[in-house]
Coordinates of C-alpha atoms and ligand atoms in Angstrom, one line a residue:
M2 CA -19.3 5.7 -15.6
S3 CA -16.2 7.4 -15.3
K4 CA -12.5 6.2 -14.6
R5 CA -12.0 5.0 -11.1
F6 CA -9.1 6.0 -9.0
Y7 CA -7.1 2.8 -9.3
V8 CA -4.4 2.1 -6.6
T9 CA -2.3 -0.9 -6.1
T10 CA 0.3 -2.5 -3.7
A11 CA 3.2 -4.6 -4.8
I12 CA 2.3 -8.3 -4.6
D13 CA 4.0 -10.3 -2.0
Y14 CA 6.0 -13.3 -2.3
V15 CA 4.4 -16.4 -0.4
N16 CA 7.8 -17.8 0.7
G17 CA 7.2 -17.3 4.4
Q18 CA 5.1 -15.6 7.0
P19 CA 3.9 -12.0 6.4
H20 CA 6.4 -9.2 7.3
V21 CA 5.6 -5.8 9.0
G22 CA 7.2 -4.1 6.0
Q23 CA 4.7 -6.0 3.6
A24 CA 1.9 -5.1 6.3
Y25 CA 2.9 -1.5 6.3
E26 CA 2.6 -1.0 2.4
K27 CA -0.7 -2.5 2.5
V28 CA -1.8 -0.1 5.2
I29 CA -0.7 2.9 3.6
T30 CA -2.3 2.0 0.4
D31 CA -5.5 1.4 2.2
V32 CA -5.4 4.8 3.9
I33 CA -5.0 6.4 0.3
A34 CA -7.7 4.2 -1.1
R35 CA -10.0 5.2 1.6
V36 CA -9.0 9.0 1.4
H37 CA -10.3 8.8 -2.3
R38 CA -13.3 7.1 -1.3
A39 CA -13.8 9.7 1.5
L40 CA -13.4 12.5 -1.1
G41 CA -16.2 10.9 -3.0
E42 CA -14.2 9.5 -5.9
P43 CA -15.1 5.8 -7.2
T44 CA -12.1 4.0 -6.2
F45 CA -10.5 0.5 -6.8
F46 CA -7.7 -0.9 -4.5
L47 CA -5.9 -4.0 -5.7
T48 CA -3.6 -6.3 -3.8
G49 CA -2.3 -9.9 -4.2
T50 CA 0.4 -12.5 -4.1
D51 CA 3.2 -13.1 -6.3
E52 CA 3.5 -17.0 -6.4
H53 CA 5.9 -18.1 -9.1
G54 CA 9.8 -18.3 -9.3
Q55 CA 12.6 -19.8 -7.7
K56 CA 12.1 -18.7 -4.2
V57 CA 8.7 -19.9 -4.0
Q58 CA 9.6 -23.2 -5.8
Q59 CA 12.4 -23.6 -3.3
T60 CA 10.5 -23.0 -0.4
A61 CA 7.7 -25.3 -1.6
M62 CA 10.2 -28.2 -2.0
A63 CA 11.7 -27.4 1.4
A64 CA 8.3 -27.8 2.8
G65 CA 7.8 -31.1 0.9
K66 CA 4.8 -29.8 -1.1
P67 CA 3.7 -29.3 -4.7
P68 CA 4.1 -25.7 -5.4
Q69 CA 0.5 -25.1 -6.3
E70 CA -0.6 -26.6 -2.9
Y71 CA 1.9 -24.8 -0.9
C72 CA 0.8 -21.6 -2.8
D73 CA -2.7 -22.2 -2.1
E74 CA -1.9 -22.6 1.8
L75 CA 0.2 -19.5 1.8
A76 CA -2.3 -17.4 -0.3
A77 CA -4.9 -18.1 2.1
I78 CA -2.8 -16.7 4.9
W79 CA -2.1 -13.5 2.7
R80 CA -5.8 -13.0 2.2
S81 CA -6.5 -13.3 5.8
L82 CA -4.0 -10.8 6.5
A83 CA -5.8 -8.2 4.3
G84 CA -8.9 -8.8 6.7
T85 CA -6.6 -8.6 9.8
L86 CA -5.0 -5.4 8.5
G87 CA -8.6 -3.9 7.9
L88 CA -8.0 -3.6 4.2
S89 CA -10.7 -2.3 1.9
N90 CA -9.3 -3.8 -1.2
D91 CA -11.8 -4.5 -4.1
D92 CA -10.0 -7.5 -5.3
F93 CA -7.1 -10.0 -4.5
I94 CA -4.8 -11.3 -7.5
R95 CA -2.9 -14.4 -7.1
T96 CA -0.3 -14.8 -10.2
T97 CA -1.3 -18.4 -10.3
D98 CA -4.9 -17.5 -11.3
P99 CA -5.5 -19.2 -14.7
G100 CA -7.0 -15.9 -16.1
H101 CA -3.7 -14.0 -15.3
E102 CA -2.0 -16.8 -16.9
A103 CA -3.8 -16.4 -19.9
I104 CA -3.4 -12.8 -20.0
I105 CA 0.4 -13.1 -19.8
Q106 CA 0.4 -15.5 -22.6
A107 CA -1.5 -13.3 -24.9
I108 CA 0.8 -10.3 -24.0
L109 CA 4.0 -12.4 -24.7
T110 CA 2.5 -13.6 -27.9
K111 CA 1.6 -9.9 -29.1
L112 CA 5.2 -8.7 -28.1
N113 CA 6.9 -11.5 -29.8
E114 CA 4.9 -11.0 -33.0
N115 CA 5.6 -7.2 -32.9
G116 CA 9.4 -7.9 -32.7
H117 CA 10.2 -7.1 -29.1
F118 CA 12.0 -10.3 -28.1
Y119 CA 15.1 -12.2 -29.6
R120 CA 16.7 -15.5 -28.5
A121 CA 20.2 -15.6 -27.6
P122 CA 22.8 -17.4 -25.6
Y123 CA 24.0 -16.1 -22.3
H124 CA 27.3 -17.1 -20.3
G125 CA 27.7 -15.4 -16.9
Y126 CA 26.6 -15.4 -13.4
Y127 CA 23.4 -15.8 -11.7
S128 CA 22.0 -15.1 -8.2
M129 CA 19.5 -17.9 -7.3
K130 CA 18.2 -15.7 -4.5
E131 CA 17.6 -12.8 -6.4
E132 CA 16.8 -14.4 -9.7
T133 CA 19.2 -12.0 -11.4
F134 CA 21.9 -12.2 -13.8
L135 CA 25.1 -10.7 -12.8
T136 CA 28.1 -9.2 -14.6
E137 CA 31.8 -8.7 -14.0
K138 CA 30.8 -5.3 -12.9
D139 CA 28.8 -6.7 -9.9
R140 CA 32.1 -8.3 -8.5
R141 CA 33.4 -6.7 -5.4
E142 CA 37.3 -5.6 -5.4
D143 CA 38.3 -9.0 -4.0
G144 CA 36.6 -10.7 -6.8
T145 CA 33.6 -12.2 -4.8
F146 CA 30.0 -11.2 -5.1
D147 CA 28.2 -9.3 -2.1
P148 CA 26.7 -12.0 0.0
L149 CA 23.2 -10.2 -0.3
W150 CA 23.0 -11.9 -3.7
G151 CA 23.0 -15.4 -1.9
Q152 CA 24.5 -18.4 -3.8
V153 CA 26.0 -17.1 -7.3
V154 CA 26.3 -19.8 -10.2
E155 CA 28.0 -19.7 -13.4
L156 CA 25.5 -20.2 -16.1
V157 CA 25.5 -21.1 -19.8
E158 CA 22.1 -21.1 -21.3
E159 CA 19.9 -19.7 -24.1
N160 CA 17.2 -17.2 -23.1
Y161 CA 14.5 -14.7 -24.8
Y162 CA 15.5 -11.2 -24.3
F163 CA 13.3 -8.2 -24.4
K164 CA 14.9 -5.2 -26.4
M165 CA 15.2 -2.2 -24.3
G166 CA 17.6 0.2 -26.4
R167 CA 14.8 1.9 -28.3
H168 CA 12.9 2.5 -25.1
Q169 CA 15.6 4.5 -23.0
Q170 CA 15.3 8.0 -24.6
W171 CA 11.3 8.2 -24.5
L172 CA 11.4 7.0 -20.7
I173 CA 13.8 9.8 -19.6
D174 CA 11.7 12.3 -21.6
H175 CA 8.5 11.0 -19.9
I176 CA 10.0 11.2 -16.3
E177 CA 11.4 14.7 -17.1
A178 CA 8.0 16.0 -18.4
N179 CA 5.9 14.2 -15.5
P180 CA 7.3 15.5 -12.4
D181 CA 4.9 13.4 -10.2
F182 CA 5.4 10.2 -12.2
I183 CA 8.1 9.0 -9.7
A184 CA 7.4 10.1 -6.0
P185 CA 9.4 11.0 -3.8
G186 CA 11.5 13.5 -5.7
F187 CA 14.5 12.1 -4.4
R188 CA 13.7 8.6 -5.9
R189 CA 12.7 10.4 -9.3
N190 CA 16.2 11.8 -9.3
E191 CA 17.8 8.5 -8.7
V192 CA 15.9 6.9 -11.4
L193 CA 16.8 9.8 -14.0
G194 CA 20.3 9.6 -12.8
F195 CA 20.5 5.9 -13.6
L196 CA 18.9 6.3 -17.0
R197 CA 20.8 9.1 -18.1
N198 CA 24.3 7.6 -16.9
N199 CA 23.7 3.8 -18.1
T200 CA 22.9 1.9 -21.1
L201 CA 19.9 -0.2 -20.4
E202 CA 20.6 -3.8 -20.9
D203 CA 18.2 -6.0 -22.8
L204 CA 16.0 -7.8 -20.3
C205 CA 15.9 -11.5 -19.7
I206 CA 12.2 -12.7 -19.9
T207 CA 12.7 -16.4 -19.7
R208 CA 14.1 -19.2 -17.6
P209 CA 14.7 -22.5 -19.1
K210 CA 12.1 -25.0 -18.0
A211 CA 14.8 -27.4 -17.3
R212 CA 16.2 -25.3 -14.5
L213 CA 13.0 -24.0 -13.2
S214 CA 9.6 -25.3 -13.7
W215 CA 7.4 -23.1 -11.6
G216 CA 6.4 -20.4 -13.9
I217 CA 3.7 -19.5 -16.7
P218 CA 4.8 -21.4 -19.9
L219 CA 6.1 -19.4 -22.6
P220 CA 3.6 -19.7 -25.3
F221 CA 5.9 -19.7 -28.3
D222 CA 8.5 -22.1 -26.9
P223 CA 7.6 -25.1 -24.7
D224 CA 11.2 -25.4 -23.1
Y225 CA 10.8 -21.8 -21.3
I226 CA 8.9 -20.4 -18.5
T227 CA 8.2 -16.6 -18.0
Y228 CA 10.6 -14.5 -15.8
V229 CA 8.8 -14.0 -12.5
W230 CA 9.0 -10.2 -12.6
F231 CA 7.4 -10.1 -16.2
D232 CA 4.6 -12.2 -14.8
A233 CA 4.3 -10.3 -11.5
L234 CA 4.5 -6.8 -13.0
V235 CA 1.4 -7.6 -15.4
N236 CA -0.9 -8.2 -12.4
Y237 CA -1.8 -4.6 -12.2
A238 CA -3.3 -4.7 -15.8
S239 CA -4.3 -8.1 -15.8
L240 CA -6.8 -7.9 -13.2
P241 CA -8.6 -4.9 -14.9
G242 CA -8.5 -7.1 -18.1
L243 CA -10.0 -9.9 -16.4
R244 CA -12.8 -7.9 -14.9
G245 CA -13.6 -6.4 -18.4
D246 CA -11.7 -3.2 -18.6
P247 CA -12.2 -1.9 -22.0
V248 CA -8.5 0.0 -22.4
V249 CA -6.8 -3.4 -21.3
L250 CA -8.9 -5.5 -23.5
D251 CA -8.5 -3.4 -26.7
A252 CA -4.7 -3.6 -26.2
L253 CA -5.0 -7.5 -25.9
G254 CA -7.1 -7.5 -29.1
P255 CA -6.9 -10.6 -31.2
W256 CA -4.3 -12.0 -28.9
L257 CA -6.7 -13.0 -26.0
P258 CA -7.3 -16.6 -26.4
E259 CA -10.6 -17.7 -27.8
G260 CA -13.1 -18.9 -25.0
S261 CA -11.3 -16.9 -22.4
G262 CA -15.0 -16.0 -21.2
I263 CA -13.7 -12.4 -20.6
E264 CA -16.6 -10.0 -21.1
R265 CA -16.1 -6.2 -21.9
N266 CA -17.4 -4.2 -18.9
P267 CA -17.5 -0.4 -20.1
D268 CA -18.7 0.5 -16.5
L269 CA -15.3 -0.6 -15.1
Q270 CA -12.7 1.8 -16.2
L271 CA -9.5 1.3 -14.2
W272 CA -6.5 1.5 -16.3
P273 CA -4.3 3.4 -16.3
A274 CA -3.5 2.8 -12.6
D275 CA -3.3 6.0 -10.7
I276 CA -0.7 4.8 -8.1
H277 CA 1.6 2.0 -7.9
V278 CA 2.7 1.9 -4.0
I279 CA 5.9 0.2 -3.7
G280 CA 9.1 -0.2 -1.6
K281 CA 12.2 1.4 -2.5
D282 CA 13.8 -1.9 -3.5
I283 CA 11.6 -2.6 -6.5
I284 CA 11.6 0.7 -8.0
K285 CA 13.7 -0.3 -11.3
F286 CA 11.1 -2.8 -12.0
H287 CA 8.2 -0.4 -11.7
A288 CA 9.8 2.8 -12.9
V289 CA 11.8 1.3 -15.7
Y290 CA 10.9 -2.1 -16.9
W291 CA 7.0 -1.7 -16.4
P292 CA 6.7 1.6 -18.1
I293 CA 8.7 0.0 -21.2
M294 CA 6.5 -3.2 -21.1
L295 CA 3.4 -1.1 -21.0
K296 CA 4.6 0.9 -24.2
A297 CA 5.3 -2.4 -26.0
M298 CA 2.0 -3.5 -25.1
E299 CA 0.2 -0.4 -26.3
L300 CA -0.9 0.6 -22.9
P301 CA -0.9 4.0 -21.1
L302 CA 1.6 4.4 -18.3
P303 CA 0.5 4.7 -14.6
R304 CA 0.4 8.2 -13.3
Q305 CA 2.5 7.5 -10.2
I306 CA 5.0 5.1 -8.8
L307 CA 5.1 6.0 -5.1
A308 CA 8.0 4.5 -3.2
H309 CA 8.1 4.1 0.4
G310 CA 11.2 3.4 2.7
W311 CA 12.1 0.5 4.5
W312 CA 11.6 -0.4 8.3
Q313 CA 14.1 -1.5 10.6
K314 CA 13.8 -2.9 14.1
D315 CA 15.7 -1.0 16.8
N316 CA 18.0 0.4 14.0
E317 CA 18.9 -3.1 12.5
R318 CA 17.8 -4.8 9.3
M319 CA 15.1 -7.3 10.0
S320 CA 15.8 -10.8 9.0
K321 CA 14.6 -14.2 9.5
T322 CA 18.3 -15.2 10.7
T323 CA 18.5 -12.5 13.3
G324 CA 15.0 -13.6 14.4
N325 CA 14.2 -9.8 14.9
V326 CA 11.2 -9.5 12.1
V327 CA 8.2 -7.8 13.6
D328 CA 5.2 -9.9 13.1
P329 CA 2.1 -7.6 12.2
V330 CA -0.4 -10.3 13.2
A331 CA 1.0 -10.8 16.8
V332 CA 1.1 -6.9 17.1
I333 CA -2.5 -6.6 16.0
Q334 CA -3.8 -9.4 18.5
E335 CA -2.0 -7.6 21.2
W336 CA -2.9 -4.0 20.7
G337 CA -5.7 -3.9 17.9
V338 CA -5.5 -3.3 14.2
D339 CA -6.1 0.5 14.5
A340 CA -3.1 0.9 16.9
F341 CA -1.0 -1.0 14.2
R342 CA -2.3 1.2 11.5
Y343 CA -1.6 4.5 13.6
Y344 CA 1.9 3.5 14.6
V345 CA 3.1 2.9 11.1
T346 CA 1.5 5.8 9.4
R347 CA 2.2 8.2 12.1
E348 CA 5.8 7.0 12.7
L349 CA 7.0 7.0 9.1
D350 CA 6.2 9.5 6.1
I351 CA 6.1 7.8 2.7
G352 CA 9.6 7.9 1.4
P353 CA 12.4 7.7 4.1
D354 CA 13.4 4.5 6.3
G355 CA 11.8 4.1 9.4
N356 CA 12.8 2.2 12.7
W357 CA 10.3 0.3 14.8
T358 CA 10.8 0.1 18.5
D359 CA 8.4 -1.5 20.8
A360 CA 8.6 1.2 23.2
G361 CA 7.9 4.0 20.7
F362 CA 4.8 1.7 19.8
A363 CA 3.8 1.6 23.5
G364 CA 4.6 5.3 24.0
R365 CA 2.2 6.3 20.9
Y366 CA -0.5 4.0 22.0
Q367 CA -0.5 5.6 25.5
A368 CA 0.0 9.1 24.8
E369 CA -1.8 9.6 21.6
L370 CA -4.3 6.9 21.3
A371 CA -5.4 6.2 25.0
N372 CA -4.7 9.7 26.6
G373 CA -5.3 11.8 23.3
L374 CA -7.9 10.5 21.3
G375 CA -9.5 7.9 23.5
N376 CA -9.6 10.2 26.5
L377 CA -11.3 13.2 24.7
I378 CA -14.2 10.9 23.1
N379 CA -14.6 9.2 26.5
R380 CA -14.8 12.2 28.9
S381 CA -16.9 14.1 26.3
L382 CA -19.6 11.4 26.0
S383 CA -19.4 10.7 29.6
M384 CA -20.0 14.3 30.7
L385 CA -22.8 14.7 28.2
R386 CA -24.6 11.5 29.6
R387 CA -23.9 12.6 33.3
Y388 CA -24.9 16.1 33.0
R389 CA -27.5 16.1 30.3
E390 CA -28.6 12.4 30.1
G391 CA -27.0 12.2 26.7
V392 CA -29.2 14.8 25.0
V393 CA -27.2 17.0 22.6
P394 CA -27.7 20.7 23.4
P395 CA -28.3 23.5 21.2
R396 CA -25.7 24.2 18.6
H397 CA -22.8 26.4 19.6
D398 CA -19.8 27.6 17.4
E399 CA -17.2 28.1 19.7
L400 CA -14.7 25.6 18.5
K401 CA -16.0 25.9 14.9
P402 CA -13.1 28.1 13.6
D403 CA -10.4 25.7 14.9
V404 CA -12.1 22.6 13.8
T405 CA -13.0 24.1 10.4
A406 CA -9.3 25.3 9.9
A407 CA -8.0 21.8 10.9
V408 CA -10.6 20.1 8.5
A409 CA -9.2 22.2 5.6
T410 CA -5.6 21.7 6.4
V411 CA -6.2 17.9 6.7
R412 CA -8.1 17.8 3.3
N413 CA -5.3 19.5 1.7
L414 CA -2.7 17.2 3.0
L415 CA -4.8 14.0 2.4
R416 CA -5.1 15.2 -1.4
Q417 CA -1.4 15.2 -1.4
H418 CA -1.3 11.8 0.3
S419 CA 0.7 13.3 3.2
L420 CA -0.5 10.8 5.4
Q421 CA 1.8 11.4 8.4
A422 CA 1.3 15.3 8.2
S423 CA -2.4 14.6 8.1
L424 CA -2.1 12.7 11.5
I425 CA -0.1 15.4 13.1
A426 CA -2.6 18.0 12.1
I427 CA -5.4 15.9 13.5
W428 CA -3.6 15.3 16.7
R429 CA -3.0 19.1 17.0
L430 CA -6.7 19.6 17.0
I431 CA -7.3 16.9 19.7
D432 CA -4.5 18.5 21.9
R433 CA -6.2 21.7 21.4
V434 CA -9.7 20.3 22.3
N435 CA -8.5 18.4 25.3
Q436 CA -7.0 21.8 26.3
Y437 CA -10.5 23.3 25.8
V438 CA -11.9 20.9 28.4
D439 CA -9.3 21.8 30.9
Q440 CA -9.8 25.5 30.3
T441 CA -13.4 25.5 30.2
A442 CA -13.7 22.7 33.0
P443 CA -17.2 21.4 32.6
F444 CA -17.0 19.4 35.7
K445 CA -16.9 22.7 37.7
L446 CA -19.6 24.3 35.5
A447 CA -21.9 21.5 36.4
K448 CA -21.8 22.3 40.0
D449 CA -23.1 25.8 39.6
P450 CA -26.6 26.1 38.2
A451 CA -26.1 29.6 37.1
Q452 CA -23.6 28.2 34.4
A453 CA -26.2 25.7 33.1
E454 CA -26.2 27.3 29.6
R455 CA -22.6 27.8 29.5
L456 CA -22.2 24.0 30.4
G457 CA -24.5 23.2 27.5
E458 CA -22.4 25.3 24.9
V459 CA -19.2 23.5 26.1
L460 CA -20.7 20.0 25.7
Y461 CA -22.1 20.8 22.3
N462 CA -18.6 21.8 21.0
L463 CA -17.0 18.7 22.6
V464 CA -19.4 16.3 21.1
E465 CA -19.5 17.9 17.8
T466 CA -15.8 17.9 17.6
C467 CA -15.8 14.2 18.5
R468 CA -18.1 13.6 15.5
V469 CA -15.8 15.6 13.2
L470 CA -12.7 13.6 14.5
A471 CA -14.2 10.3 13.7
V472 CA -14.7 11.4 9.9
L473 CA -11.0 12.7 9.8
I474 CA -9.6 9.5 11.2
W475 CA -11.7 7.3 9.2
P476 CA -9.2 6.6 6.5
F477 CA -6.5 5.8 9.1
L478 CA -8.4 4.0 12.0
P479 CA -11.7 2.9 10.3
D480 CA -12.6 0.6 13.0
T481 CA -12.4 3.3 15.8
A482 CA -14.0 5.8 13.4
G483 CA -16.9 3.6 13.3
R484 CA -17.0 2.8 17.0
I485 CA -17.2 6.7 17.8
F486 CA -20.1 7.0 15.5
S487 CA -21.8 4.4 17.1
Q488 CA -21.1 5.7 20.6
L489 CA -22.6 8.9 19.3
A490 CA -25.7 6.9 18.3
L491 CA -25.1 8.2 14.8
E492 CA -26.4 6.2 11.7
G493 CA -24.1 5.2 8.8
S494 CA -20.4 5.4 8.6
P495 CA -18.0 8.3 8.9
D496 CA -16.6 7.5 5.5
R497 CA -17.1 10.7 3.6
L498 CA -15.2 14.1 4.2
D499 CA -18.2 16.1 3.6
L500 CA -19.5 14.8 7.0
A501 CA -16.6 17.0 8.6
S502 CA -18.5 20.2 8.3
W503 CA -19.3 21.8 11.5
G504 CA -23.0 21.6 12.9
G505 CA -23.8 18.0 12.0
L506 CA -25.1 17.0 15.5
A507 CA -28.5 18.1 15.9
E508 CA -30.0 19.5 19.1
G509 CA -32.1 16.8 20.9
H510 CA -30.1 13.8 19.4
V511 CA -29.3 11.2 22.1
V512 CA -25.9 9.7 22.2
G513 CA -24.9 6.3 23.4
T514 CA -22.8 4.8 26.1
P515 CA -19.1 5.5 26.0
A516 CA -16.5 2.5 26.1
P517 CA -12.9 2.8 26.3
L518 CA -11.3 3.0 22.7
F519 CA -8.1 2.3 23.7
P520 CA -7.9 0.2 26.9
R521 CA -4.9 0.2 29.1
R522 CA -2.4 -2.3 28.4
D523 CA -0.9 -3.5 31.7
G524 CA 2.7 -4.0 32.0
K525 CA 3.5 -1.8 28.9
Ligands
MSP616 N1 6.8 -9.9 -5.3 C1 7.8 -8.7 -5.2 C2 6.9 -7.5 -5.8 C3 6.2 -7.6 -7.0 S1 5.2 -6.4 -7.5 C4 4.7 -6.7 -9.1 C5 8.3 -8.4 -4.0 N2 7.7 -9.0 -3.0 S2 8.3 -8.9 -1.4 O1 7.3 -9.9 -0.6 O2 9.7 -9.3 -1.4 O3 8.1 -7.4 -1.0 C6 6.7 -7.1 -1.0 C7 6.7 -5.5 -0.7 O4 7.1 -5.2 0.6 C8 7.7 -4.7 -1.4 O5 7.2 -3.5 -1.9 C9 8.9 -4.4 -0.5 O6 9.5 -3.0 -0.8 C10 8.1 -4.5 0.9 N3 8.9 -4.8 1.9 C11 9.6 -5.8 2.4 N4 10.3 -5.7 3.3 C12 10.1 -4.4 3.8 C13 10.5 -3.8 5.0 N5 11.6 -4.0 5.9 N6 10.1 -2.6 5.0 C14 9.1 -1.9 4.3 N7 8.7 -2.5 3.3 C15 9.3 -3.7 2.9 O7 9.3 -7.6 -3.8

């Protein structure tokens, strides 16, 4: 078995309700996973929850619950969000899984034995909210710290540090030699600029248990727990390891605890990850610390860190205090999952920041989904049923050149993960075919018995295009694509791009009954 295409999302903190930004990231990653499946590549898609650390401990305390109990409840909500979003994830990792904890401890032991850590005192400032040490450099001109850091306290404590100095140059060389390692390009330039102009400070990888107890115990010092980011980043490799990925297990070697029950599975080749999809705020962790951790662990680096932008609502930052956070579950309940998936991928390219507006959402729903795609499918099938009792006429190739060209364009864009551009190209085809209906006017042809053959030609072109469209939209709108296939009374799922070649509908095949794909939402 060959290596699978392995794609991951950031794992979400479980300290509140799911946020539209988190949902957006999961959807674009799902589309990428489905694109690779549609291209016929064995694919593995991982998402999950980040459950340790100060934020979670504090929220659990505020809720009056032991952290594990609190996490179990919240993780169930996130798992069900994956279902609500229509994700095709192959697994769901929780950082409180005992298997993950065992792997973290094995890695920490290995790195400690190999001389990557040292213990040292620290005297300085600490942001409780961001769980980060601050220095004098982080002070503003008036001597205060940015309110974004939340409460900042003065700390004196000993911790374990990961030596960074020896890693800076090879990381710069790696990023320079691999132009696709960080995408989009402007993010790559930011990381390179940072690495070239700053000396990396050693990374503090522990927190004293006396101050923070909710974390994975440090295997070589019982007074400490592991820093939440060290624990969280490793999820990408621990899950493959737990499922027996030989590359990961070889790197863990003798450090894996006896009796861990992990069995090698040579058929499951996941590592290295092909893409880590993350938000722009956590690039440094993924493009600097994670590669360095992997190098120290003697594991190959991921092929790409793909950083998306952030959503605002009506041009303002979404925040719980303002109360303007878009709730993805409420939107899906009102509009349907595919409407949500469509809006977020069509509105925002992967990279820049985006702006959610309810009017924009409703506008795209009405114009592009209901009147564009929905109407085309509905009228094509209705006419075939009305004029030909649903029986597919002989093949005719009038739209073949347009459809074939669009399929080639979309295939190329999908390979580059240009999701927004793919949707634009697909909708260009939809508009073209809706025009074709207006131009050929099958409703007029139907009134003239002399035009019976021409009517058959037009109807074939229409229903065949509907079939191809189902295949093209499947990665984005899997539910709708499946419904188009069942309305066409086709067996199986439109989940392979190869099915998009022209001429798939056979003469004599009888289609099913159309039903509106995007019903009118009154009052919107
Ligand atoms: N737990 C860490 C990630 C660890 S990955 C090893 C974390 N969690 S988070 O819940 O705060 O964020 C999860 C993801 O959601 C991040 O990639 C983050 O960028 C993304 N988003 C959170 N708010 C967002 C927006 N407003 N817009 C788009 N994405 C945003 O960070």
